[in-house]
GROMACS .gro file of C-alpha atoms in nm:
model
  514
    1MET     CA    1   2.330  -3.578   0.806
    2LYS     CA    2   2.386  -3.459   0.447
    3VAL     CA    3   2.226  -3.130   0.355
    4LEU     CA    4   2.187  -2.985   0.005
    5LEU     CA    5   2.081  -2.621  -0.029
    6ILE     CA    6   1.940  -2.504  -0.363
    7ASN     CA    7   1.915  -2.149  -0.498
    8SER     CA    8   1.606  -2.154  -0.720
    9ASN     CA    9   1.623  -1.792  -0.841
   10ARG     CA   10   1.717  -1.776  -1.211
   11GLU     CA   11   1.616  -1.416  -1.282
   12GLN     CA   12   1.895  -1.239  -1.473
   13VAL     CA   13   1.761  -0.883  -1.497
   14PRO     CA   14   1.903  -0.640  -1.406
   15TRP     CA   15   2.165  -0.888  -1.282
   16PRO     CA   16   2.164  -1.229  -1.109
   17ALA     CA   17   2.115  -1.173  -0.737
   18ILE     CA   18   2.375  -1.335  -0.513
   19PRO     CA   19   2.176  -1.562  -0.276
   20VAL     CA   20   2.304  -1.396   0.041
   21GLY     CA   21   2.035  -1.556   0.259
   22LEU     CA   22   2.104  -1.908   0.134
   23CYS     CA   23   2.478  -1.861   0.180
   24THR     CA   24   2.422  -1.738   0.535
   25VAL     CA   25   2.214  -2.050   0.610
   26ALA     CA   26   2.488  -2.267   0.459
   27SER     CA   27   2.751  -2.106   0.681
   28ALA     CA   28   2.530  -2.149   0.988
   29CYS     CA   29   2.474  -2.518   0.911
   30ALA     CA   30   2.843  -2.576   0.853
   31ARG     CA   31   2.919  -2.403   1.183
   32ALA     CA   32   2.672  -2.641   1.350
   33GLY     CA   33   2.864  -2.940   1.215
   34TYR     CA   34   2.644  -3.051   0.926
   35ASP     CA   35   2.773  -3.176   0.589
   36VAL     CA   36   2.651  -2.894   0.362
   37SER     CA   37   2.671  -2.834  -0.012
   38VAL     CA   38   2.504  -2.579  -0.242
   39LEU     CA   39   2.343  -2.616  -0.585
   40ASP     CA   40   2.316  -2.272  -0.745
   41LEU     CA   41   2.069  -2.273  -1.034
   42ALA     CA   42   2.113  -1.903  -1.113
   43PHE     CA   43   2.288  -1.975  -1.442
   44SER     CA   44   2.132  -2.314  -1.514
   45LYS     CA   45   1.978  -2.361  -1.858
   46HIS     CA   46   1.829  -2.694  -1.756
   47PRO     CA   47   1.725  -2.664  -1.390
   48ARG     CA   48   1.528  -2.988  -1.383
   49LYS     CA   49   1.813  -3.191  -1.529
   50ASP     CA   50   2.073  -3.024  -1.307
   51THR     CA   51   1.862  -3.076  -0.994
   52LEU     CA   52   1.798  -3.444  -1.070
   53ALA     CA   53   2.166  -3.512  -1.138
   54ARG     CA   54   2.293  -3.337  -0.826
   55VAL     CA   55   2.040  -3.493  -0.589
   56LYS     CA   56   2.098  -3.843  -0.728
   57ARG     CA   57   2.473  -3.801  -0.692
   58GLU     CA   58   2.473  -3.663  -0.337
   59GLU     CA   59   2.174  -3.848  -0.190
   60PRO     CA   60   2.102  -3.579   0.071
   61ASP     CA   61   1.893  -3.641   0.381
   62VAL     CA   62   1.752  -3.286   0.373
   63VAL     CA   63   1.715  -3.046   0.082
   64GLY     CA   64   1.663  -2.677   0.156
   65ILE     CA   65   1.532  -2.458  -0.126
   66THR     CA   66   1.534  -2.079  -0.112
   67ILE     CA   67   1.260  -1.883  -0.290
   68ARG     CA   68   1.345  -1.517  -0.337
   69ASN     CA   69   1.034  -1.380  -0.511
   70ILE     CA   70   0.678  -1.496  -0.570
   71ASP     CA   71   0.653  -1.294  -0.892
   72ASN     CA   72   0.830  -1.015  -1.081
   73CYS     CA   73   0.600  -0.732  -0.965
   74ASN     CA   74   0.550  -0.615  -1.323
   75PHE     CA   75   0.193  -0.504  -1.395
   76GLU     CA   76   0.235  -0.501  -1.772
   77LEU     CA   77   0.422  -0.832  -1.812
   78PRO     CA   78   0.367  -1.036  -1.495
   79HIS     CA   79   0.561  -1.355  -1.431
   80PHE     CA   80   0.463  -1.597  -1.152
   81TYR     CA   81   0.783  -1.781  -1.057
   82LEU     CA   82   0.646  -2.059  -0.837
   83PRO     CA   83   0.516  -2.304  -1.101
   84GLU     CA   84   0.866  -2.339  -1.247
   85ILE     CA   85   1.021  -2.383  -0.904
   86ARG     CA   86   0.765  -2.649  -0.811
   87ASP     CA   87   0.793  -2.842  -1.138
   88ASP     CA   88   1.165  -2.810  -1.208
   89VAL     CA   89   1.311  -2.811  -0.857
   90VAL     CA   90   1.079  -2.943  -0.586
   91ARG     CA   91   0.934  -3.229  -0.789
   92SER     CA   92   1.276  -3.319  -0.926
   93VAL     CA   93   1.409  -3.348  -0.571
   94ARG     CA   94   1.111  -3.565  -0.479
   95GLN     CA   95   1.175  -3.788  -0.779
   96ALA     CA   96   1.548  -3.826  -0.719
   97ALA     CA   97   1.536  -3.861  -0.338
   98PRO     CA   98   1.186  -3.967  -0.227
   99ASN     CA   99   1.292  -4.006   0.136
  100ALA     CA  100   1.464  -3.668   0.168
  101LYS     CA  101   1.290  -3.395   0.363
  102ILE     CA  102   1.225  -3.086   0.151
  103VAL     CA  103   1.240  -2.755   0.339
  104ILE     CA  104   1.166  -2.419   0.178
  105GLY     CA  105   1.262  -2.072   0.298
  106GLY     CA  106   1.347  -1.723   0.181
  107ALA     CA  107   1.173  -1.389   0.141
  108ALA     CA  108   0.884  -1.528  -0.065
  109VAL     CA  109   0.801  -1.779   0.207
  110ASN     CA  110   0.790  -1.504   0.469
  111VAL     CA  111   0.541  -1.308   0.258
  112SER     CA  112   0.281  -1.589   0.231
  113PRO     CA  113   0.402  -1.890   0.433
  114ARG     CA  114   0.104  -2.123   0.407
  115ASP     CA  115   0.024  -2.049   0.043
  116VAL     CA  116   0.383  -2.093  -0.078
  117LEU     CA  117   0.424  -2.415   0.122
  118ARG     CA  118   0.106  -2.565  -0.018
  119PHE     CA  119   0.176  -2.457  -0.375
  120LEU     CA  120   0.531  -2.593  -0.378
  121GLU     CA  121   0.437  -2.921  -0.208
  122ALA     CA  122   0.738  -2.916   0.024
  123ASP     CA  123   0.744  -3.093   0.360
  124LEU     CA  124   0.792  -2.785   0.572
  125ALA     CA  125   0.879  -2.418   0.555
  126VAL     CA  126   1.124  -2.213   0.757
  127VAL     CA  127   0.944  -1.890   0.845
  128GLY     CA  128   1.162  -1.609   0.972
  129GLU     CA  129   1.540  -1.610   0.952
  130GLY     CA  130   1.686  -1.930   0.820
  131GLU     CA  131   2.026  -1.921   0.987
  132GLU     CA  132   1.842  -1.931   1.320
  133ALA     CA  133   1.571  -2.184   1.233
  134PHE     CA  134   1.725  -2.426   0.984
  135PRO     CA  135   2.001  -2.574   1.204
  136ARG     CA  136   1.737  -2.628   1.473
  137VAL     CA  137   1.516  -2.805   1.221
  138LEU     CA  138   1.808  -3.027   1.123
  139GLY     CA  139   1.876  -3.107   1.487
  140ALA     CA  140   1.513  -3.201   1.548
  141LEU     CA  141   1.503  -3.420   1.238
  142ALA     CA  142   1.827  -3.597   1.337
  143ALA     CA  143   1.696  -3.661   1.688
  144ARG     CA  144   1.350  -3.755   1.556
  145GLU     CA  145   1.198  -3.489   1.778
  146PRO     CA  146   0.863  -3.320   1.699
  147LEU     CA  147   0.879  -3.005   1.488
  148GLU     CA  148   0.534  -2.864   1.549
  149ARG     CA  149   0.632  -2.606   1.808
  150LEU     CA  150   0.985  -2.536   1.693
  151PRO     CA  151   1.029  -2.161   1.624
  152GLY     CA  152   1.020  -2.099   1.252
  153ALA     CA  153   0.896  -2.446   1.150
  154LEU     CA  154   0.570  -2.459   0.953
  155LEU     CA  155   0.464  -2.811   0.855
  156PHE     CA  156   0.266  -2.913   0.553
  157GLY     CA  157  -0.079  -3.047   0.642
  158GLY     CA  158  -0.168  -3.412   0.598
  159GLY     CA  159  -0.001  -3.743   0.671
  160SER     CA  160   0.183  -3.760   1.000
  161ALA     CA  161   0.234  -3.384   1.004
  162SER     CA  162  -0.001  -3.166   1.202
  163PRO     CA  163  -0.250  -2.945   1.014
  164LEU     CA  164  -0.129  -2.603   0.918
  165PRO     CA  165  -0.190  -2.355   1.200
  166VAL     CA  166  -0.340  -2.018   1.118
  167LEU     CA  167  -0.316  -1.677   1.274
  168ASP     CA  168  -0.608  -1.436   1.243
  169THR     CA  169  -0.441  -1.102   1.165
  170GLY     CA  170  -0.770  -0.919   1.110
  171ARG     CA  171  -0.687  -0.902   0.739
  172LYS     CA  172  -0.662  -1.268   0.637
  173LEU     CA  173  -0.570  -1.605   0.774
  174LEU     CA  174  -0.194  -1.639   0.743
  175GLY     CA  175  -0.024  -1.970   0.808
  176GLU     CA  176   0.225  -1.915   1.088
  177PRO     CA  177   0.445  -2.153   1.289
  178LEU     CA  178   0.298  -2.254   1.625
  179GLY     CA  179   0.634  -2.167   1.780
  180GLY     CA  180   0.642  -1.823   1.615
  181ARG     CA  181   0.883  -1.690   1.357
  182ALA     CA  182   1.255  -1.746   1.397
  183LEU     CA  183   1.447  -1.426   1.465
  184VAL     CA  184   1.817  -1.348   1.506
  185HIS     CA  185   1.844  -1.104   1.795
  186ASP     CA  186   2.222  -1.064   1.796
  187LEU     CA  187   2.346  -1.021   1.440
  188SER     CA  188   2.707  -0.995   1.555
  189ALA     CA  189   2.694  -1.354   1.684
  190SER     CA  190   2.519  -1.505   1.381
  191ALA     CA  191   2.685  -1.650   1.074
  192ARG     CA  192   2.803  -1.432   0.784
  193SER     CA  193   2.709  -1.524   0.430
  194GLU     CA  194   3.067  -1.610   0.320
  195ALA     CA  195   2.922  -1.626  -0.032
  196PHE     CA  196   3.272  -1.679  -0.174
  197ARG     CA  197   3.266  -2.017   0.000
  198TRP     CA  198   2.942  -2.143  -0.156
  199ILE     CA  199   2.891  -1.998  -0.505
  200ASP     CA  200   3.090  -1.905  -0.816
  201LEU     CA  201   3.157  -1.538  -0.740
  202PRO     CA  202   3.360  -1.467  -1.058
  203ARG     CA  203   3.066  -1.581  -1.270
  204TYR     CA  204   2.833  -1.345  -1.085
  205ALA     CA  205   3.082  -1.060  -1.124
  206LYS     CA  206   3.108  -1.128  -1.498
  207ALA     CA  207   2.728  -1.096  -1.519
  208GLY     CA  208   2.747  -0.756  -1.346
  209SER     CA  209   2.638  -0.869  -1.000
  210PRO     CA  210   2.783  -0.683  -0.699
  211TYR     CA  211   2.863  -0.862  -0.374
  212SER     CA  212   2.561  -0.839  -0.143
  213VAL     CA  213   2.597  -0.723   0.218
  214GLN     CA  214   2.340  -0.646   0.488
  215SER     CA  215   2.425  -0.387   0.752
  216LYS     CA  216   2.095  -0.424   0.936
  217ARG     CA  217   1.762  -0.600   0.935
  218GLY     CA  218   1.409  -0.483   0.998
  219CYS     CA  219   1.223  -0.171   0.888
  220ALA     CA  220   1.037   0.077   1.109
  221LEU     CA  221   0.861   0.243   0.813
  222LYS     CA  222   0.494   0.179   0.736
  223CYS     CA  223   0.465   0.214   0.360
  224SER     CA  224   0.121   0.086   0.264
  225TYR     CA  225   0.234  -0.160  -0.004
  226CYS     CA  226   0.558  -0.297   0.140
  227VAL     CA  227   0.619  -0.646   0.281
  228TYR     CA  228   0.956  -0.578   0.447
  229ASN     CA  229   0.787  -0.557   0.787
  230ASN     CA  230   0.652  -0.909   0.732
  231ILE     CA  231   0.989  -1.039   0.615
  232GLU     CA  232   1.228  -0.881   0.867
  233GLY     CA  233   1.011  -0.726   1.138
  234HIS     CA  234   0.926  -0.369   1.238
  235ALA     CA  235   1.230  -0.294   1.457
  236TYR     CA  236   1.579  -0.217   1.328
  237ARG     CA  237   1.849  -0.462   1.431
  238LEU     CA  238   2.182  -0.298   1.357
  239ARG     CA  239   2.521  -0.452   1.292
  240ASP     CA  240   2.830  -0.280   1.423
  241ALA     CA  241   2.981  -0.067   1.146
  242GLU     CA  242   3.335  -0.199   1.194
  243GLU     CA  243   3.209  -0.555   1.185
  244VAL     CA  244   3.032  -0.491   0.853
  245VAL     CA  245   3.350  -0.344   0.706
  246ASP     CA  246   3.546  -0.645   0.835
  247GLU     CA  247   3.314  -0.868   0.633
  248ILE     CA  248   3.363  -0.652   0.325
  249GLU     CA  249   3.740  -0.647   0.372
  250GLU     CA  250   3.752  -1.028   0.378
  251ALA     CA  251   3.559  -1.044   0.050
  252VAL     CA  252   3.763  -0.769  -0.117
  253LEU     CA  253   4.116  -0.855  -0.008
  254GLY     CA  254   4.071  -1.229   0.020
  255HIS     CA  255   3.843  -1.310  -0.272
  256GLY     CA  256   3.880  -1.037  -0.532
  257VAL     CA  257   3.546  -0.863  -0.484
  258ARG     CA  258   3.548  -0.514  -0.636
  259ALA     CA  259   3.180  -0.411  -0.625
  260VAL     CA  260   2.970  -0.423  -0.307
  261ASP     CA  261   2.597  -0.353  -0.282
  262PHE     CA  262   2.417  -0.293   0.047
  263VAL     CA  263   2.083  -0.474   0.026
  264ASP     CA  264   1.924  -0.330   0.342
  265SER     CA  265   1.557  -0.240   0.312
  266THR     CA  266   1.660   0.123   0.377
  267PHE     CA  267   2.033   0.185   0.390
  268ASN     CA  268   2.015   0.538   0.532
  269LEU     CA  269   1.775   0.469   0.818
  270PRO     CA  270   1.861   0.507   1.097
  271LEU     CA  271   2.074   0.794   0.968
  272HIS     CA  272   2.337   0.772   1.243
  273HIS     CA  273   2.406   0.409   1.149
  274ALA     CA  274   2.451   0.492   0.780
  275ARG     CA  275   2.691   0.774   0.865
  276ALA     CA  276   2.895   0.550   1.095
  277LEU     CA  277   2.921   0.284   0.826
  278CYS     CA  278   3.027   0.537   0.562
  279GLU     CA  279   3.295   0.678   0.793
  280ALA     CA  280   3.426   0.326   0.858
  281LEU     CA  281   3.441   0.255   0.484
  282ALA     CA  282   3.618   0.584   0.418
  283ALA     CA  283   3.875   0.510   0.688
  284ARG     CA  284   3.944   0.157   0.563
  285LYS     CA  285   4.002   0.269   0.200
  286LEU     CA  286   3.942  -0.071   0.044
  287PRO     CA  287   3.986  -0.113  -0.335
  288ALA     CA  288   3.613  -0.149  -0.395
  289GLN     CA  289   3.316   0.051  -0.520
  290TYR     CA  290   2.992   0.066  -0.323
  291SER     CA  291   2.626   0.101  -0.410
  292THR     CA  292   2.294   0.063  -0.236
  293MET     CA  293   1.941  -0.006  -0.352
  294GLY     CA  294   1.768   0.151  -0.053
  295LEU     CA  295   1.797   0.527  -0.006
  296ASN     CA  296   1.493   0.683   0.158
  297PRO     CA  297   1.455   1.054   0.065
  298ALA     CA  298   1.356   1.144   0.422
  299ALA     CA  299   1.714   1.090   0.536
  300VAL     CA  300   1.912   1.205   0.232
  301THR     CA  301   2.091   1.519   0.346
  302THR     CA  302   2.380   1.718   0.199
  303GLU     CA  303   2.600   1.577   0.474
  304LEU     CA  304   2.502   1.217   0.401
  305ALA     CA  305   2.554   1.260   0.027
  306SER     CA  306   2.906   1.395   0.077
  307THR     CA  307   2.978   1.112   0.323
  308LEU     CA  308   2.857   0.854   0.070
  309LYS     CA  309   3.088   1.007  -0.188
  310ARG     CA  310   3.385   1.002   0.049
  311ALA     CA  311   3.314   0.640   0.143
  312GLY     CA  312   3.339   0.527  -0.219
  313PHE     CA  313   2.976   0.501  -0.330
  314LYS     CA  314   2.972   0.520  -0.710
  315SER     CA  315   2.595   0.489  -0.746
  316VAL     CA  316   2.277   0.465  -0.540
  317MET     CA  317   1.910   0.386  -0.588
  318CYS     CA  318   1.647   0.615  -0.441
  319THR     CA  319   1.280   0.521  -0.395
  320PRO     CA  320   1.047   0.818  -0.341
  321GLU     CA  321   0.770   0.637  -0.537
  322SER     CA  322   0.606   0.975  -0.604
  323ALA     CA  323   0.662   1.350  -0.599
  324SER     CA  324   0.296   1.432  -0.538
  325GLU     CA  325   0.185   1.524  -0.186
  326THR     CA  326  -0.143   1.339  -0.239
  327THR     CA  327   0.020   1.016  -0.351
  328LEU     CA  328   0.295   1.024  -0.089
  329ARG     CA  329   0.022   1.050   0.175
  330THR     CA  330  -0.186   0.760   0.042
  331LEU     CA  331   0.126   0.543   0.017
  332HIS     CA  332   0.208   0.624   0.384
  333LYS     CA  333   0.563   0.718   0.285
  334GLY     CA  334   0.620   0.930   0.594
  335PHE     CA  335   0.778   1.225   0.411
  336GLN     CA  336   0.660   1.510   0.190
  337LYS     CA  337   0.763   1.646  -0.149
  338HIS     CA  338   1.019   1.887  -0.006
  339ALA     CA  339   1.219   1.584   0.119
  340VAL     CA  340   1.231   1.442  -0.234
  341ILE     CA  341   1.350   1.777  -0.370
  342ARG     CA  342   1.616   1.800  -0.098
  343ALA     CA  343   1.736   1.447  -0.174
  344ALA     CA  344   1.764   1.517  -0.547
  345LYS     CA  345   1.961   1.836  -0.481
  346ALA     CA  346   2.200   1.666  -0.237
  347LEU     CA  347   2.273   1.369  -0.465
  348ARG     CA  348   2.310   1.593  -0.771
  349GLU     CA  349   2.555   1.825  -0.597
  350ALA     CA  350   2.755   1.529  -0.466
  351GLY     CA  351   2.779   1.392  -0.820
  352ILE     CA  352   2.647   1.047  -0.728
  353PRO     CA  353   2.465   0.871  -1.018
  354THR     CA  354   2.119   0.776  -0.897
  355TYR     CA  355   1.851   0.537  -1.015
  356TRP     CA  356   1.512   0.682  -0.921
  357PHE     CA  357   1.198   0.470  -0.877
  358PHE     CA  358   0.844   0.600  -0.906
  359MET     CA  359   0.526   0.396  -0.861
  360LEU     CA  360   0.214   0.518  -1.042
  361GLY     CA  361  -0.142   0.417  -0.958
  362ALA     CA  362  -0.175   0.448  -0.579
  363PRO     CA  363  -0.510   0.522  -0.415
  364GLU     CA  364  -0.625   0.875  -0.511
  365GLU     CA  365  -0.369   0.891  -0.794
  366THR     CA  366  -0.493   1.098  -1.090
  367LEU     CA  367  -0.337   1.210  -1.414
  368GLN     CA  368  -0.265   1.542  -1.241
  369THR     CA  369  -0.065   1.377  -0.959
  370VAL     CA  370   0.122   1.172  -1.220
  371ARG     CA  371   0.211   1.494  -1.401
  372GLU     CA  372   0.334   1.643  -1.073
  373THR     CA  373   0.582   1.354  -1.046
  374LEU     CA  374   0.689   1.393  -1.410
  375ALA     CA  375   0.740   1.766  -1.359
  376PHE     CA  376   0.960   1.698  -1.057
  377CYS     CA  377   1.175   1.460  -1.260
  378ALA     CA  378   1.212   1.711  -1.542
  379GLU     CA  379   1.315   1.989  -1.304
  380HIS     CA  380   1.527   1.815  -1.043
  381ILE     CA  381   1.677   1.494  -1.187
  382PRO     CA  382   1.980   1.534  -1.417
  383SER     CA  383   1.990   1.359  -1.753
  384SER     CA  384   2.279   1.142  -1.633
  385ASP     CA  385   2.054   0.977  -1.371
  386MET     CA  386   1.811   0.696  -1.455
  387VAL     CA  387   1.437   0.712  -1.380
  388LEU     CA  388   1.196   0.417  -1.382
  389PHE     CA  389   0.819   0.454  -1.384
  390SER     CA  390   0.623   0.145  -1.288
  391THR     CA  391   0.246   0.127  -1.334
  392GLY     CA  392   0.015  -0.052  -1.093
  393ILE     CA  393   0.092  -0.166  -0.739
  394ARG     CA  394   0.135  -0.531  -0.646
  395VAL     CA  395  -0.092  -0.598  -0.348
  396TYR     CA  396   0.039  -0.846  -0.092
  397ALA     CA  397  -0.143  -1.001   0.200
  398GLY     CA  398  -0.070  -0.850   0.538
  399THR     CA  399  -0.002  -0.498   0.407
  400PRO     CA  400  -0.213  -0.187   0.478
  401LEU     CA  401  -0.288  -0.167   0.106
  402GLU     CA  402  -0.462  -0.503   0.127
  403ARG     CA  403  -0.709  -0.363   0.376
  404THR     CA  404  -0.766  -0.052   0.162
  405CYS     CA  405  -0.832  -0.262  -0.147
  406LYS     CA  406  -1.074  -0.496   0.028
  407ASP     CA  407  -1.260  -0.207   0.186
  408LEU     CA  408  -1.302  -0.066  -0.165
  409GLY     CA  409  -1.432  -0.399  -0.288
  410TRP     CA  410  -1.133  -0.430  -0.521
  411PHE     CA  411  -1.073  -0.786  -0.396
  412ALA     CA  412  -1.297  -1.036  -0.220
  413GLU     CA  413  -1.245  -1.051   0.156
  414ASP     CA  414  -1.118  -1.411   0.139
  415ASP     CA  415  -0.880  -1.350  -0.156
  416PRO     CA  416  -0.529  -1.457  -0.041
  417LEU     CA  417  -0.365  -1.224  -0.298
  418PHE     CA  418  -0.115  -1.501  -0.360
  419GLU     CA  419  -0.090  -1.497  -0.737
  420PRO     CA  420   0.001  -1.161  -0.897
  421SER     CA  421  -0.269  -0.918  -0.779
  422TRP     CA  422  -0.278  -0.549  -0.864
  423PHE     CA  423  -0.427  -0.217  -0.774
  424LEU     CA  424  -0.452   0.080  -1.007
  425SER     CA  425  -0.633   0.396  -0.903
  426PRO     CA  426  -0.980   0.400  -1.062
  427LYS     CA  427  -0.930   0.776  -1.106
  428LEU     CA  428  -0.674   0.704  -1.378
  429ASP     CA  429  -0.763   0.640  -1.740
  430LEU     CA  430  -0.518   0.381  -1.873
  431ASN     CA  431  -0.512   0.518  -2.226
  432GLU     CA  432  -0.433   0.870  -2.102
  433LEU     CA  433  -0.177   0.743  -1.850
  434TYR     CA  434   0.015   0.531  -2.098
  435ALA     CA  435   0.007   0.796  -2.368
  436THR     CA  436   0.150   1.043  -2.116
  437LEU     CA  437   0.427   0.804  -2.008
  438VAL     CA  438   0.526   0.707  -2.361
  439ASP     CA  439   0.543   1.073  -2.466
  440ALA     CA  440   0.750   1.163  -2.157
  441ALA     CA  441   0.996   0.876  -2.206
  442ALA     CA  442   1.036   0.961  -2.574
  443ARG     CA  443   1.140   1.315  -2.477
  444HIS     CA  444   1.373   1.205  -2.194
  445PRO     CA  445   1.626   0.934  -2.287
  446ASN     CA  446   1.697   0.866  -1.919
  447TRP     CA  447   1.333   0.791  -1.836
  448MET     CA  448   1.229   0.428  -1.861
  449THR     CA  449   0.887   0.264  -1.863
  450ASN     CA  450   0.823  -0.064  -1.683
  451ALA     CA  451   0.752  -0.261  -2.000
  452GLU     CA  452   1.102  -0.174  -2.120
  453THR     CA  453   1.261  -0.345  -1.819
  454VAL     CA  454   1.157  -0.689  -1.939
  455MET     CA  455   1.409  -0.840  -2.174
  456SER     CA  456   1.532  -1.190  -2.235
  457PRO     CA  457   1.840  -1.311  -2.045
  458ALA     CA  458   2.012  -1.347  -2.383
  459MET     CA  459   1.943  -0.983  -2.474
  460ALA     CA  460   2.059  -0.865  -2.131
  461SER     CA  461   2.380  -1.066  -2.172
  462VAL     CA  462   2.445  -0.918  -2.518
  463MET     CA  463   2.396  -0.564  -2.386
  464LYS     CA  464   2.630  -0.622  -2.091
  465GLN     CA  465   2.896  -0.769  -2.320
  466ALA     CA  466   2.866  -0.465  -2.545
  467PHE     CA  467   2.915  -0.238  -2.245
  468ARG     CA  468   3.231  -0.427  -2.147
  469MET     CA  469   3.365  -0.405  -2.503
  470LEU     CA  470   3.311  -0.028  -2.490
  471GLY     CA  471   3.503  -0.017  -2.164
  472TRP     CA  472   3.203   0.097  -1.960
  473LYS     CA  473   3.242   0.021  -1.590
  474GLY     CA  474   3.006   0.012  -1.296
  475PRO     CA  475   2.642  -0.094  -1.262
  476PHE     CA  476   2.458  -0.189  -1.579
  477TRP     CA  477   2.187   0.075  -1.532
  478THR     CA  478   2.429   0.370  -1.513
  479HIS     CA  479   2.493   0.334  -1.886
  480LEU     CA  480   2.128   0.320  -1.990
  481PRO     CA  481   2.087   0.699  -2.043
  482ARG     CA  482   2.368   0.694  -2.298
  483LEU     CA  483   2.231   0.377  -2.455
  484PHE     CA  484   1.877   0.515  -2.483
  485THR     CA  485   2.010   0.837  -2.633
  486PHE     CA  486   2.196   0.637  -2.897
  487VAL     CA  487   1.915   0.396  -2.986
  488GLY     CA  488   1.667   0.684  -2.978
  489ARG     CA  489   1.860   0.855  -3.256
  490LEU     CA  490   1.845   0.531  -3.455
  491GLY     CA  491   1.471   0.504  -3.398
  492ILE     CA  492   1.511   0.167  -3.222
  493ARG     CA  493   1.381   0.269  -2.881
  494LYS     CA  494   1.041   0.345  -3.032
  495LYS     CA  495   0.968  -0.029  -3.033
  496GLY     CA  496   1.016  -0.048  -2.658
  497LEU     CA  497   0.779   0.241  -2.602
  498GLU     CA  498   0.525   0.087  -2.838
  499LEU     CA  499   0.543  -0.227  -2.626
  500HIS     CA  500   0.432  -0.022  -2.326
  501ALA     CA  501   0.144   0.134  -2.520
  502GLU     CA  502   0.037  -0.209  -2.649
  503THR     CA  503  -0.035  -0.325  -2.296
  504VAL     CA  504  -0.337  -0.093  -2.286
  505ARG     CA  505  -0.500  -0.309  -2.549
  506ARG     CA  506  -0.390  -0.632  -2.380
  507ILE     CA  507  -0.498  -0.554  -2.024
  508THR     CA  508  -0.874  -0.592  -2.007
  509ASP     CA  509  -0.909  -0.641  -1.632
  510VAL     CA  510  -0.667  -0.408  -1.452
  511ALA     CA  511  -0.798  -0.523  -1.115
  512HIS     CA  512  -0.733  -0.846  -0.939
  513HIS     CA  513  -0.522  -1.118  -1.096
  514ALA     CA  514  -0.296  -1.062  -1.395
   0.00000   0.00000   0.00000
């Protein structure tokens, strides 16, 4: 059986994401004895043409397509990715190989299985973890066995396939496999991504992409807006620290990787696991730099910060979302403002460049709570760090925020919240909020508004090339404070801030669908 796996994610900002999940599925299928190849559309300028050509040439029996995101989660400039994926990828596969089975998977599918499957018009979806479910699906297809009750297999309704099952969660009807979601219980026995085997790593590195590694799965936190619980489950499943470093060592020493990013939902929870991993990295002394996108302030201590530094972490991302007690409570963050202050102090003293993320507009948010967050940033975050303020909260089905919004009458009870759907505290005046943000960003070159994050792939490429010419190393974002200082003196940054202010006039219905 010939299997073609396709990476459909073409987003380039802040950098192209290495499809670690797809690569893991590819390795698992190869281990199971299937003839596997990968089509990576990350850098494709003509995805429809490239998909048609590859499928016609290989004539696969099964095509698996990974979908990373439903949309870009940007309130000001929303982008719904699925129409392009359906038209350029799924329909091209159908045209080139009408008899091939089309299977979709990935994080976006786990967020809204039934809706994504129906929208993309695929044959079935893998719900849960693909390296566990997809080889089983292939085995059932090869043996012509029924798929209906196979763990992780959700069939499209109609034809010979059974109707889509539904599960009443008390919040909405979510399409779920009759056999339940597929889950890897023993991560040490499952396949590694071996991304160097499936994609063009040097091209990713040239675009500024670090090598992606997971040290755990699952998240025990209960943030009101987050879908990680739906994607990976509520319980942590930890990988052995030495085993994780073995994987990194293979990529670094065997395949020239020099930048590694840990893409766990929260890298430093549980804290003992993060410390063990850092100690293992420090002991191995590999010629690589490390970063992580998931530091939770609740577990950022002076000890952890020094351990991160010793391990070789050159930058981190920290996601408090707010520095207001009121907003932290309504977001169900599980920590208070003093934890955010402690985290900022520990990272500052350790000298680790940090990208801070704050989310404005939660239930009960007011201009006063926004100003509390801005005051925290001014007092505790050094000018060498980067700060991003996003406005509005993307509401996903199956999250506590969905229930809050529907109880408020913000959305209809039967709204699937599939297309970009937003909440913004009715206690905020948009004109006042945006004026405050634009003024704050103008006075702080290292503060960035969400509208400024959206740039064309061509512009992002030009900026990254300029950074390389200047000899700037490390993650793209670490150089933004210097860049914004420079362009601010030239008066160029004003246009970006005006773009943010312009959205006030463009957004006429801040609720519901963008």
